[in-house]
Amino acid sequence: MSRRIDGDPLAIGAVDAPVVMVAYSDYRCPFCAKFSRDVEAALIDKYVDEGILRIEWRDLPIFGEQSMAEDLAGHAAAAQGKFWEFGTAVYASSPDRGHPDLTSEALRSFAAAAGVPDQDRFDRQAADPSVDQDIYADMLEANTIGVASTPSFVINGTPILGAQPLGVFEQVTEAAAGSAP
């Protein structure tokens, strides 16, 4: 499932890391926000920064039109090198329950908080439907392997469904790293 594209702004970690986690997420998903707040930073510190793990984002907008608009905004932030910062900003303000109302004004605010340097460019790109095909490709990939909910993860072929505790991700990552060529 990994793409391992060098310079992919929707991926973090070494392109040749022995372990790749593909993460299917939606910015309106409260459990995706929980994963971002409670687990992702620890995985980055422990495995990504050490060259063991690469995380690759996949868009899975399952909560309506706002989810699709948010994915476009994520790609607009990525075009300016601020994809991960944008996601962190969105998820940091997400409620524990329910789906946040992420209007275009809110997305612009998250882009500013993430340090997106050119807000006008962000606005243009966040409204550009040319990225739709990339988002639909991610959705098709998820549907093809049976992923219908967010967050869902595949770590070197091992699926993890839902916002599981850090220990689950550590166990699967370490097992994958131990069996990687």
Tab-separated table of N, CA and C in Angstrom:
chain	number	residue	atom	x	y	z
A	1	MET	N	0.818	-1.193	0.000
A	1	MET	CA	0.000	0.000	0.000
A	1	MET	C	0.865	1.260	0.000
A	2	SER	N	2.104	1.145	0.425
A	2	SER	CA	2.937	2.342	0.500
A	2	SER	C	3.318	2.822	-0.889
A	3	ARG	N	3.531	4.125	-0.981
A	3	ARG	CA	3.925	4.723	-2.262
A	3	ARG	C	5.416	5.016	-2.302
A	4	ARG	N	5.965	5.372	-1.134
A	4	ARG	CA	7.393	5.662	-1.025
A	4	ARG	C	7.889	6.638	-2.092
A	5	ILE	N	7.163	7.731	-2.250
A	5	ILE	CA	7.542	8.770	-3.204
A	5	ILE	C	8.409	9.790	-2.477
A	6	ASP	N	9.624	9.950	-2.950
A	6	ASP	CA	10.542	10.907	-2.344
A	6	ASP	C	9.963	12.319	-2.494
A	7	GLY	N	9.938	13.060	-1.420
A	7	GLY	CA	9.428	14.420	-1.444
A	7	GLY	C	7.916	14.525	-1.352
A	8	ASP	N	7.223	13.426	-1.095
A	8	ASP	CA	5.763	13.446	-0.963
A	8	ASP	C	5.390	14.305	0.241
A	9	PRO	N	4.670	15.425	0.031
A	9	PRO	CA	4.336	16.290	1.166
A	9	PRO	C	3.287	15.685	2.097
A	10	LEU	N	2.622	14.605	1.667
A	10	LEU	CA	1.637	13.938	2.502
A	10	LEU	C	2.235	12.732	3.222
A	11	ALA	N	3.557	12.696	3.285
A	11	ALA	CA	4.270	11.635	3.997
A	11	ALA	C	5.318	12.271	4.890
A	12	ILE	N	5.603	11.586	5.967
A	12	ILE	CA	6.641	12.046	6.885
A	12	ILE	C	7.520	10.847	7.214
A	13	GLY	N	8.828	11.058	7.161
A	13	GLY	CA	9.763	9.985	7.442
A	13	GLY	C	10.550	9.607	6.210
A	14	ALA	N	11.594	8.849	6.434
A	14	ALA	CA	12.501	8.453	5.356
A	14	ALA	C	11.791	7.578	4.336
A	15	VAL	N	12.048	7.868	3.067
A	15	VAL	CA	11.421	7.103	1.989
A	15	VAL	C	11.849	5.637	2.035
A	16	ASP	N	13.023	5.358	2.606
A	16	ASP	CA	13.508	3.980	2.688
A	16	ASP	C	13.363	3.377	4.089
A	17	ALA	N	12.500	3.952	4.914
A	17	ALA	CA	12.264	3.401	6.252
A	17	ALA	C	11.779	1.958	6.116
A	18	PRO	N	12.201	1.071	7.008
A	18	PRO	CA	11.790	-0.336	6.892
A	18	PRO	C	10.302	-0.564	7.166
A	19	VAL	N	9.661	0.386	7.839
A	19	VAL	CA	8.250	0.237	8.182
A	19	VAL	C	7.483	1.448	7.634
A	20	VAL	N	6.355	1.166	6.986
A	20	VAL	CA	5.493	2.237	6.485
A	20	VAL	C	4.089	2.045	7.041
A	21	MET	N	3.572	3.114	7.615
A	21	MET	CA	2.190	3.124	8.070
A	21	MET	C	1.392	3.990	7.109
A	22	VAL	N	0.394	3.391	6.462
A	22	VAL	CA	-0.535	4.134	5.624
A	22	VAL	C	-1.734	4.455	6.510
A	23	ALA	N	-2.048	5.756	6.631
A	23	ALA	CA	-3.106	6.215	7.527
A	23	ALA	C	-4.261	6.793	6.722
A	24	TYR	N	-5.425	6.177	6.819
A	24	TYR	CA	-6.642	6.657	6.165
A	24	TYR	C	-7.393	7.514	7.178
A	25	SER	N	-7.550	8.802	6.844
A	25	SER	CA	-8.078	9.739	7.831
A	25	SER	C	-9.045	10.742	7.213
A	26	ASP	N	-9.822	11.367	8.097
A	26	ASP	CA	-10.760	12.430	7.745
A	26	ASP	C	-10.603	13.522	8.795
A	27	TYR	N	-10.444	14.762	8.360
A	27	TYR	CA	-10.246	15.868	9.300
A	27	TYR	C	-11.442	16.102	10.221
A	28	ARG	N	-12.609	15.604	9.872
A	28	ARG	CA	-13.791	15.788	10.724
A	28	ARG	C	-13.999	14.620	11.678
A	29	CYS	N	-13.153	13.629	11.621
A	29	CYS	CA	-13.299	12.420	12.434
A	29	CYS	C	-12.739	12.655	13.842
A	30	PRO	N	-13.565	12.525	14.882
A	30	PRO	CA	-13.068	12.745	16.239
A	30	PRO	C	-12.026	11.709	16.668
A	31	PHE	N	-12.101	10.510	16.117
A	31	PHE	CA	-11.125	9.479	16.479
A	31	PHE	C	-9.795	9.704	15.759
A	32	CYS	N	-9.852	10.300	14.565
A	32	CYS	CA	-8.612	10.697	13.878
A	32	CYS	C	-7.915	11.788	14.691
A	33	ALA	N	-8.721	12.709	15.223
A	33	ALA	CA	-8.164	13.772	16.065
A	33	ALA	C	-7.526	13.175	17.317
A	34	LYS	N	-8.191	12.192	17.907
A	34	LYS	CA	-7.639	11.535	19.099
A	34	LYS	C	-6.297	10.873	18.771
A	35	PHE	N	-6.233	10.182	17.639
A	35	PHE	CA	-4.974	9.580	17.219
A	35	PHE	C	-3.904	10.658	17.057
A	36	SER	N	-4.242	11.743	16.390
A	36	SER	CA	-3.281	12.814	16.155
A	36	SER	C	-2.758	13.390	17.467
A	37	ARG	N	-3.657	13.626	18.391
A	37	ARG	CA	-3.264	14.240	19.665
A	37	ARG	C	-2.541	13.277	20.599
A	38	ASP	N	-2.983	12.011	20.628
A	38	ASP	CA	-2.490	11.081	21.648
A	38	ASP	C	-1.378	10.136	21.195
A	39	VAL	N	-1.285	9.874	19.881
A	39	VAL	CA	-0.389	8.814	19.426
A	39	VAL	C	0.632	9.294	18.392
A	40	GLU	N	0.185	10.059	17.418
A	40	GLU	CA	1.035	10.394	16.280
A	40	GLU	C	2.367	11.036	16.681
A	41	ALA	N	2.332	12.025	17.557
A	41	ALA	CA	3.574	12.700	17.958
A	41	ALA	C	4.554	11.729	18.605
A	42	ALA	N	4.032	10.807	19.406
A	42	ALA	CA	4.908	9.818	20.045
A	42	ALA	C	5.537	8.889	19.006
A	43	LEU	N	4.760	8.498	17.995
A	43	LEU	CA	5.307	7.654	16.927
A	43	LEU	C	6.378	8.399	16.140
A	44	ILE	N	6.142	9.671	15.908
A	44	ILE	CA	7.130	10.478	15.185
A	44	ILE	C	8.421	10.567	15.993
A	45	ASP	N	8.293	10.869	17.274
A	45	ASP	CA	9.485	10.983	18.129
A	45	ASP	C	10.250	9.666	18.232
A	46	LYS	N	9.525	8.572	18.400
A	46	LYS	CA	10.164	7.289	18.682
A	46	LYS	C	10.635	6.547	17.428
A	47	TYR	N	9.879	6.649	16.328
A	47	TYR	CA	10.189	5.834	15.156
A	47	TYR	C	10.494	6.630	13.888
A	48	VAL	N	9.725	7.669	13.612
A	48	VAL	CA	9.950	8.435	12.379
A	48	VAL	C	11.296	9.150	12.445
A	49	ASP	N	11.531	9.851	13.549
A	49	ASP	CA	12.785	10.597	13.694
A	49	ASP	C	14.006	9.683	13.711
A	50	GLU	N	13.808	8.417	14.046
A	50	GLU	CA	14.908	7.446	14.079
A	50	GLU	C	15.095	6.725	12.743
A	51	GLY	N	14.246	7.034	11.761
A	51	GLY	CA	14.364	6.413	10.441
A	51	GLY	C	13.743	5.032	10.331
A	52	ILE	N	12.967	4.636	11.329
A	52	ILE	CA	12.356	3.312	11.342
A	52	ILE	C	10.986	3.312	10.650
A	53	LEU	N	10.239	4.392	10.823
A	53	LEU	CA	8.850	4.460	10.362
A	53	LEU	C	8.637	5.638	9.428
A	54	ARG	N	7.856	5.403	8.396
A	54	ARG	CA	7.366	6.452	7.502
A	54	ARG	C	5.842	6.417	7.612
A	55	ILE	N	5.216	7.579	7.723
A	55	ILE	CA	3.759	7.675	7.773
A	55	ILE	C	3.287	8.336	6.485
A	56	GLU	N	2.375	7.676	5.802
A	56	GLU	CA	1.806	8.207	4.563
A	56	GLU	C	0.303	8.425	4.752
A	57	TRP	N	-0.136	9.653	4.564
A	57	TRP	CA	-1.548	10.038	4.694
A	57	TRP	C	-2.331	9.610	3.471
A	58	ARG	N	-3.554	9.158	3.680
A	58	ARG	CA	-4.506	8.924	2.607
A	58	ARG	C	-5.809	9.635	2.986
A	59	ASP	N	-6.352	10.368	2.038
A	59	ASP	CA	-7.620	11.063	2.244
A	59	ASP	C	-8.767	10.062	2.220
A	60	LEU	N	-9.606	10.111	3.227
A	60	LEU	CA	-10.819	9.303	3.231
A	60	LEU	C	-11.956	10.167	3.790
A	61	PRO	N	-12.453	11.091	2.952
A	61	PRO	CA	-13.487	12.037	3.395
A	61	PRO	C	-14.858	11.373	3.494
A	62	ILE	N	-15.183	10.865	4.670
A	62	ILE	CA	-16.421	10.099	4.830
A	62	ILE	C	-17.548	10.895	5.488
A	63	PHE	N	-17.275	12.117	5.909
A	63	PHE	CA	-18.291	12.888	6.625
A	63	PHE	C	-18.810	14.076	5.809
A	64	GLY	N	-19.058	13.865	4.540
A	64	GLY	CA	-19.745	14.852	3.728
A	64	GLY	C	-18.871	15.852	3.008
A	65	GLU	N	-19.534	16.884	2.481
A	65	GLU	CA	-18.876	17.886	1.652
A	65	GLU	C	-17.758	18.620	2.393
A	66	GLN	N	-17.960	18.899	3.672
A	66	GLN	CA	-16.903	19.586	4.421
A	66	GLN	C	-15.642	18.733	4.485
A	67	SER	N	-15.789	17.434	4.585
A	67	SER	CA	-14.620	16.558	4.617
A	67	SER	C	-13.830	16.681	3.322
A	68	MET	N	-14.524	16.735	2.205
A	68	MET	CA	-13.851	16.881	0.913
A	68	MET	C	-13.154	18.240	0.842
A	69	ALA	N	-13.833	19.295	1.290
A	69	ALA	CA	-13.239	20.639	1.288
A	69	ALA	C	-12.003	20.686	2.173
A	70	GLU	N	-12.048	19.984	3.290
A	70	GLU	CA	-10.898	19.958	4.198
A	70	GLU	C	-9.720	19.224	3.572
A	71	ASP	N	-10.011	18.168	2.832
A	71	ASP	CA	-8.926	17.466	2.151
A	71	ASP	C	-8.277	18.367	1.103
A	72	LEU	N	-9.086	19.129	0.379
A	72	LEU	CA	-8.529	20.093	-0.578
A	72	LEU	C	-7.649	21.107	0.151
A	73	ALA	N	-8.113	21.565	1.318
A	73	ALA	CA	-7.329	22.512	2.108
A	73	ALA	C	-6.024	21.873	2.584
A	74	GLY	N	-6.083	20.609	2.955
A	74	GLY	CA	-4.863	19.907	3.352
A	74	GLY	C	-3.855	19.854	2.215
A	75	HIS	N	-4.333	19.600	1.023
A	75	HIS	CA	-3.450	19.579	-0.152
A	75	HIS	C	-2.905	20.976	-0.448
A	76	ALA	N	-3.729	22.008	-0.224
A	76	ALA	CA	-3.264	23.379	-0.424
A	76	ALA	C	-2.158	23.724	0.576
A	77	ALA	N	-2.301	23.264	1.812
A	77	ALA	CA	-1.242	23.474	2.810
A	77	ALA	C	0.004	22.670	2.416
A	78	ALA	N	-0.204	21.470	1.896
A	78	ALA	CA	0.924	20.620	1.477
A	78	ALA	C	1.719	21.285	0.363
A	79	ALA	N	1.035	21.986	-0.522
A	79	ALA	CA	1.715	22.656	-1.635
A	79	ALA	C	2.692	23.717	-1.144
A	80	GLN	N	2.507	24.149	0.108
A	80	GLN	CA	3.416	25.131	0.698
A	80	GLN	C	4.240	24.521	1.832
A	81	GLY	N	4.317	23.194	1.852
A	81	GLY	CA	5.162	22.509	2.820
A	81	GLY	C	4.640	22.493	4.242
A	82	LYS	N	3.333	22.650	4.423
A	82	LYS	CA	2.766	22.733	5.771
A	82	LYS	C	1.629	21.731	6.011
A	83	PHE	N	1.672	20.601	5.319
A	83	PHE	CA	0.606	19.611	5.459
A	83	PHE	C	0.470	19.090	6.888
A	84	TRP	N	1.552	18.616	7.458
A	84	TRP	CA	1.480	18.012	8.792
A	84	TRP	C	1.139	19.040	9.852
A	85	GLU	N	1.660	20.249	9.698
A	85	GLU	CA	1.337	21.320	10.641
A	85	GLU	C	-0.149	21.682	10.553
A	86	PHE	N	-0.687	21.689	9.325
A	86	PHE	CA	-2.104	21.985	9.121
A	86	PHE	C	-2.965	20.931	9.820
A	87	GLY	N	-2.670	19.659	9.603
A	87	GLY	CA	-3.434	18.596	10.242
A	87	GLY	C	-3.371	18.669	11.757
A	88	THR	N	-2.202	18.960	12.276
A	88	THR	CA	-2.050	19.094	13.726
A	88	THR	C	-2.912	20.228	14.249
A	89	ALA	N	-2.950	21.360	13.534
A	89	ALA	CA	-3.761	22.508	13.946
A	89	ALA	C	-5.246	22.166	13.926
A	90	VAL	N	-5.688	21.477	12.869
A	90	VAL	CA	-7.100	21.093	12.771
A	90	VAL	C	-7.465	20.156	13.920
A	91	TYR	N	-6.675	19.121	14.093
A	91	TYR	CA	-6.998	18.125	15.107
A	91	TYR	C	-6.857	18.651	16.538
A	92	ALA	N	-5.964	19.584	16.761
A	92	ALA	CA	-5.785	20.129	18.109
A	92	ALA	C	-7.042	20.835	18.609
A	93	SER	N	-7.822	21.374	17.688
A	93	SER	CA	-9.019	22.102	18.100
A	93	SER	C	-10.299	21.285	17.938
A	94	SER	N	-10.179	20.032	17.529
A	94	SER	CA	-11.358	19.197	17.301
A	94	SER	C	-11.985	18.780	18.620
A	95	PRO	N	-13.310	18.688	18.634
A	95	PRO	CA	-13.983	18.231	19.859
A	95	PRO	C	-13.749	16.733	20.065
A	96	ASP	N	-13.938	16.288	21.293
A	96	ASP	CA	-13.785	14.874	21.606
A	96	ASP	C	-14.911	14.032	21.006
A	97	ARG	N	-16.049	14.660	20.778
A	97	ARG	CA	-17.206	13.960	20.207
A	97	ARG	C	-17.793	14.814	19.095
A	98	GLY	N	-18.426	14.152	18.168
A	98	GLY	CA	-19.070	14.861	17.075
A	98	GLY	C	-18.069	15.306	16.024
A	99	HIS	N	-18.591	15.989	15.033
A	99	HIS	CA	-17.772	16.415	13.905
A	99	HIS	C	-17.689	17.933	13.890
A	100	PRO	N	-16.472	18.475	13.850
A	100	PRO	CA	-16.343	19.933	13.850
A	100	PRO	C	-16.903	20.536	12.565
A	101	ASP	N	-17.403	21.757	12.687
A	101	ASP	CA	-17.882	22.508	11.542
A	101	ASP	C	-16.692	23.279	10.991
A	102	LEU	N	-16.086	22.754	9.958
A	102	LEU	CA	-14.866	23.344	9.423
A	102	LEU	C	-15.189	24.146	8.164
A	103	THR	N	-15.580	25.382	8.387
A	103	THR	CA	-15.911	26.297	7.304
A	103	THR	C	-14.631	26.746	6.603
A	104	SER	N	-14.787	27.426	5.484
A	104	SER	CA	-13.607	27.927	4.777
A	104	SER	C	-12.842	28.927	5.643
A	105	GLU	N	-13.561	29.695	6.461
A	105	GLU	CA	-12.884	30.628	7.369
A	105	GLU	C	-12.065	29.874	8.413
A	106	ALA	N	-12.630	28.796	8.931
A	106	ALA	CA	-11.900	27.993	9.924
A	106	ALA	C	-10.664	27.370	9.295
A	107	LEU	N	-10.810	26.856	8.073
A	107	LEU	CA	-9.664	26.237	7.399
A	107	LEU	C	-8.567	27.262	7.143
A	108	ARG	N	-8.956	28.463	6.782
A	108	ARG	CA	-7.987	29.541	6.562
A	108	ARG	C	-7.262	29.853	7.874
A	109	SER	N	-8.002	29.842	8.962
A	109	SER	CA	-7.407	30.096	10.280
A	109	SER	C	-6.405	28.990	10.645
A	110	PHE	N	-6.755	27.738	10.360
A	110	PHE	CA	-5.835	26.636	10.637
A	110	PHE	C	-4.580	26.747	9.766
A	111	ALA	N	-4.759	27.188	8.526
A	111	ALA	CA	-3.607	27.379	7.640
A	111	ALA	C	-2.670	28.436	8.210
A	112	ALA	N	-3.246	29.498	8.726
A	112	ALA	CA	-2.426	30.549	9.337
A	112	ALA	C	-1.710	30.015	10.571
A	113	ALA	N	-2.426	29.261	11.401
A	113	ALA	CA	-1.821	28.682	12.604
A	113	ALA	C	-0.705	27.707	12.246
A	114	ALA	N	-0.833	27.044	11.101
A	114	ALA	CA	0.170	26.076	10.655
A	114	ALA	C	1.379	26.754	10.019
A	115	GLY	N	1.285	28.047	9.793
A	115	GLY	CA	2.403	28.769	9.194
A	115	GLY	C	2.421	28.739	7.679
A	116	VAL	N	1.270	28.497	7.052
A	116	VAL	CA	1.200	28.548	5.596
A	116	VAL	C	1.519	29.985	5.179
A	117	PRO	N	2.584	30.181	4.408
A	117	PRO	CA	3.073	31.544	4.161
A	117	PRO	C	2.207	32.397	3.235
A	118	ASP	N	1.583	31.813	2.231
A	118	ASP	CA	0.836	32.595	1.244
A	118	ASP	C	-0.645	32.228	1.342
A	119	GLN	N	-1.397	33.014	2.111
A	119	GLN	CA	-2.812	32.717	2.342
A	119	GLN	C	-3.641	32.824	1.055
A	120	ASP	N	-3.315	33.769	0.187
A	120	ASP	CA	-4.067	33.904	-1.066
A	120	ASP	C	-3.882	32.654	-1.930
A	121	ARG	N	-2.660	32.172	-2.012
A	121	ARG	CA	-2.388	30.937	-2.761
A	121	ARG	C	-3.121	29.762	-2.119
A	122	PHE	N	-3.113	29.707	-0.808
A	122	PHE	CA	-3.837	28.653	-0.087
A	122	PHE	C	-5.312	28.686	-0.465
A	123	ASP	N	-5.918	29.879	-0.437
A	123	ASP	CA	-7.337	30.004	-0.781
A	123	ASP	C	-7.623	29.504	-2.196
A	124	ARG	N	-6.782	29.902	-3.142
A	124	ARG	CA	-6.976	29.469	-4.542
A	124	ARG	C	-6.864	27.951	-4.661
A	125	GLN	N	-5.827	27.390	-4.040
A	125	GLN	CA	-5.606	25.951	-4.164
A	125	GLN	C	-6.646	25.140	-3.393
A	126	ALA	N	-7.132	25.674	-2.289
A	126	ALA	CA	-8.154	24.973	-1.505
A	126	ALA	C	-9.489	24.934	-2.247
A	127	ALA	N	-9.651	25.805	-3.236
A	127	ALA	CA	-10.879	25.828	-4.032
A	127	ALA	C	-10.696	25.173	-5.400
A	128	ASP	N	-9.522	24.618	-5.657
A	128	ASP	CA	-9.200	24.056	-6.965
A	128	ASP	C	-9.589	22.579	-7.022
A	129	PRO	N	-10.582	22.230	-7.841
A	129	PRO	CA	-11.031	20.835	-7.892
A	129	PRO	C	-10.079	19.892	-8.628
A	130	SER	N	-8.953	20.391	-9.114
A	130	SER	CA	-8.028	19.503	-9.840
A	130	SER	C	-7.425	18.437	-8.921
A	131	VAL	N	-7.452	18.661	-7.616
A	131	VAL	CA	-6.914	17.692	-6.662
A	131	VAL	C	-7.930	16.578	-6.377
A	132	ASP	N	-9.177	16.799	-6.767
A	132	ASP	CA	-10.224	15.810	-6.498
A	132	ASP	C	-9.810	14.408	-6.932
A	133	GLN	N	-9.158	14.293	-8.079
A	133	GLN	CA	-8.798	12.964	-8.581
A	133	GLN	C	-7.839	12.245	-7.639
A	134	ASP	N	-6.934	12.981	-6.980
A	134	ASP	CA	-6.027	12.362	-6.005
A	134	ASP	C	-6.811	11.857	-4.787
A	135	ILE	N	-7.768	12.655	-4.355
A	135	ILE	CA	-8.593	12.274	-3.201
A	135	ILE	C	-9.445	11.054	-3.549
A	136	TYR	N	-10.043	11.064	-4.735
A	136	TYR	CA	-10.847	9.918	-5.168
A	136	TYR	C	-9.993	8.656	-5.307
A	137	ALA	N	-8.757	8.808	-5.735
A	137	ALA	CA	-7.856	7.653	-5.842
A	137	ALA	C	-7.595	7.055	-4.462
A	138	ASP	N	-7.414	7.914	-3.452
A	138	ASP	CA	-7.233	7.418	-2.083
A	138	ASP	C	-8.490	6.691	-1.605
A	139	MET	N	-9.655	7.261	-1.928
A	139	MET	CA	-10.918	6.640	-1.525
A	139	MET	C	-11.084	5.268	-2.187
A	140	LEU	N	-10.742	5.180	-3.453
A	140	LEU	CA	-10.834	3.913	-4.175
A	140	LEU	C	-9.883	2.882	-3.572
A	141	GLU	N	-8.664	3.321	-3.253
A	141	GLU	CA	-7.700	2.424	-2.618
A	141	GLU	C	-8.266	1.876	-1.312
A	142	ALA	N	-8.832	2.765	-0.497
A	142	ALA	CA	-9.410	2.336	0.780
A	142	ALA	C	-10.542	1.346	0.555
A	143	ASN	N	-11.427	1.665	-0.364
A	143	ASN	CA	-12.551	0.770	-0.640
A	143	ASN	C	-12.087	-0.577	-1.170
A	144	THR	N	-11.043	-0.582	-1.969
A	144	THR	CA	-10.513	-1.807	-2.557
A	144	THR	C	-10.012	-2.776	-1.491
A	145	ILE	N	-9.427	-2.236	-0.427
A	145	ILE	CA	-8.908	-3.118	0.631
A	145	ILE	C	-9.893	-3.277	1.794
A	146	GLY	N	-11.090	-2.697	1.655
A	146	GLY	CA	-12.118	-2.891	2.667
A	146	GLY	C	-12.117	-1.886	3.799
A	147	VAL	N	-11.419	-0.768	3.635
A	147	VAL	CA	-11.415	0.261	4.670
A	147	VAL	C	-12.628	1.167	4.456
A	148	ALA	N	-13.504	1.205	5.447
A	148	ALA	CA	-14.720	1.997	5.329
A	148	ALA	C	-14.868	3.011	6.448
A	149	SER	N	-13.921	3.035	7.374
A	149	SER	CA	-14.027	3.955	8.504
A	149	SER	C	-12.662	4.576	8.791
A	150	THR	N	-12.726	5.678	9.518
A	150	THR	CA	-11.498	6.365	9.902
A	150	THR	C	-11.429	6.457	11.416
A	151	PRO	N	-10.212	6.478	11.952
A	151	PRO	CA	-8.972	6.219	11.251
A	151	PRO	C	-8.760	4.721	11.046
A	152	SER	N	-8.106	4.418	9.972
A	152	SER	CA	-7.682	3.050	9.697
A	152	SER	C	-6.234	3.110	9.229
A	153	PHE	N	-5.485	2.102	9.577
A	153	PHE	CA	-4.050	2.100	9.302
A	153	PHE	C	-3.635	0.744	8.744
A	154	VAL	N	-2.601	0.746	7.930
A	154	VAL	CA	-1.971	-0.482	7.482
A	154	VAL	C	-0.475	-0.283	7.704
A	155	ILE	N	0.106	-1.114	8.564
A	155	ILE	CA	1.536	-1.033	8.864
A	155	ILE	C	2.203	-2.270	8.284
A	156	ASN	N	2.957	-2.073	7.214
A	156	ASN	CA	3.616	-3.189	6.514
A	156	ASN	C	2.668	-4.374	6.330
A	157	GLY	N	1.443	-4.073	5.919
A	157	GLY	CA	0.465	-5.115	5.632
A	157	GLY	C	-0.441	-5.496	6.785
A	158	THR	N	-0.152	-5.034	7.999
A	158	THR	CA	-0.978	-5.350	9.163
A	158	THR	C	-1.990	-4.237	9.400
A	159	PRO	N	-3.290	-4.553	9.342
A	159	PRO	CA	-4.297	-3.510	9.558
A	159	PRO	C	-4.498	-3.205	11.039
A	160	ILE	N	-4.773	-1.928	11.310
A	160	ILE	CA	-5.169	-1.471	12.645
A	160	ILE	C	-6.370	-0.568	12.424
A	161	LEU	N	-7.475	-0.888	13.055
A	161	LEU	CA	-8.690	-0.103	12.888
A	161	LEU	C	-8.966	0.711	14.140
A	162	GLY	N	-9.234	1.993	13.948
A	162	GLY	CA	-9.612	2.864	15.046
A	162	GLY	C	-8.427	3.500	15.738
A	163	ALA	N	-8.754	4.399	16.636
A	163	ALA	CA	-7.741	5.127	17.401
A	163	ALA	C	-7.296	4.260	18.576
A	164	GLN	N	-6.445	3.330	18.297
A	164	GLN	CA	-5.941	2.406	19.308
A	164	GLN	C	-4.894	3.108	20.183
A	165	PRO	N	-4.612	2.566	21.345
A	165	PRO	CA	-3.584	3.149	22.210
A	165	PRO	C	-2.192	3.046	21.572
A	166	LEU	N	-1.305	3.884	22.023
A	166	LEU	CA	0.066	3.923	21.523
A	166	LEU	C	0.707	2.535	21.533
A	167	GLY	N	0.486	1.759	22.572
A	167	GLY	CA	1.106	0.443	22.694
A	167	GLY	C	0.800	-0.480	21.525
A	168	VAL	N	-0.391	-0.387	20.972
A	168	VAL	CA	-0.755	-1.218	19.819
A	168	VAL	C	0.126	-0.856	18.631
A	169	PHE	N	0.288	0.442	18.384
A	169	PHE	CA	1.111	0.896	17.264
A	169	PHE	C	2.587	0.555	17.490
A	170	GLU	N	3.042	0.667	18.733
A	170	GLU	CA	4.432	0.308	19.040
A	170	GLU	C	4.676	-1.177	18.782
A	171	GLN	N	3.764	-2.007	19.227
A	171	GLN	CA	3.911	-3.454	19.070
A	171	GLN	C	3.973	-3.828	17.581
A	172	VAL	N	3.059	-3.298	16.773
A	172	VAL	CA	3.017	-3.641	15.352
A	172	VAL	C	4.228	-3.066	14.632
A	173	THR	N	4.616	-1.845	14.977
A	173	THR	CA	5.780	-1.213	14.344
A	173	THR	C	7.046	-1.982	14.670
A	174	GLU	N	7.229	-2.359	15.923
A	174	GLU	CA	8.442	-3.076	16.304
A	174	GLU	C	8.491	-4.474	15.684
A	175	ALA	N	7.334	-5.128	15.595
A	175	ALA	CA	7.308	-6.435	14.943
A	175	ALA	C	7.633	-6.305	13.453
A	176	ALA	N	7.094	-5.273	12.821
A	176	ALA	CA	7.381	-5.043	11.395
A	176	ALA	C	8.838	-4.681	11.184
A	177	ALA	N	9.400	-3.881	12.079
A	177	ALA	CA	10.813	-3.496	11.954
A	177	ALA	C	11.712	-4.716	12.141
A	178	GLY	N	11.312	-5.614	13.026
A	178	GLY	CA	12.116	-6.819	13.261
A	178	GLY	C	12.081	-7.808	12.107
A	179	SER	N	11.021	-7.759	11.313
A	179	SER	CA	10.911	-8.693	10.189
A	179	SER	C	11.221	-8.031	8.850
A	180	ALA	N	11.547	-6.737	8.871
A	180	ALA	CA	11.848	-6.031	7.613
A	180	ALA	C	13.197	-6.480	7.068
A	181	PRO	N	13.278	-6.545	5.744
A	181	PRO	CA	14.573	-6.975	5.145
A	181	PRO	C	15.672	-5.963	5.374
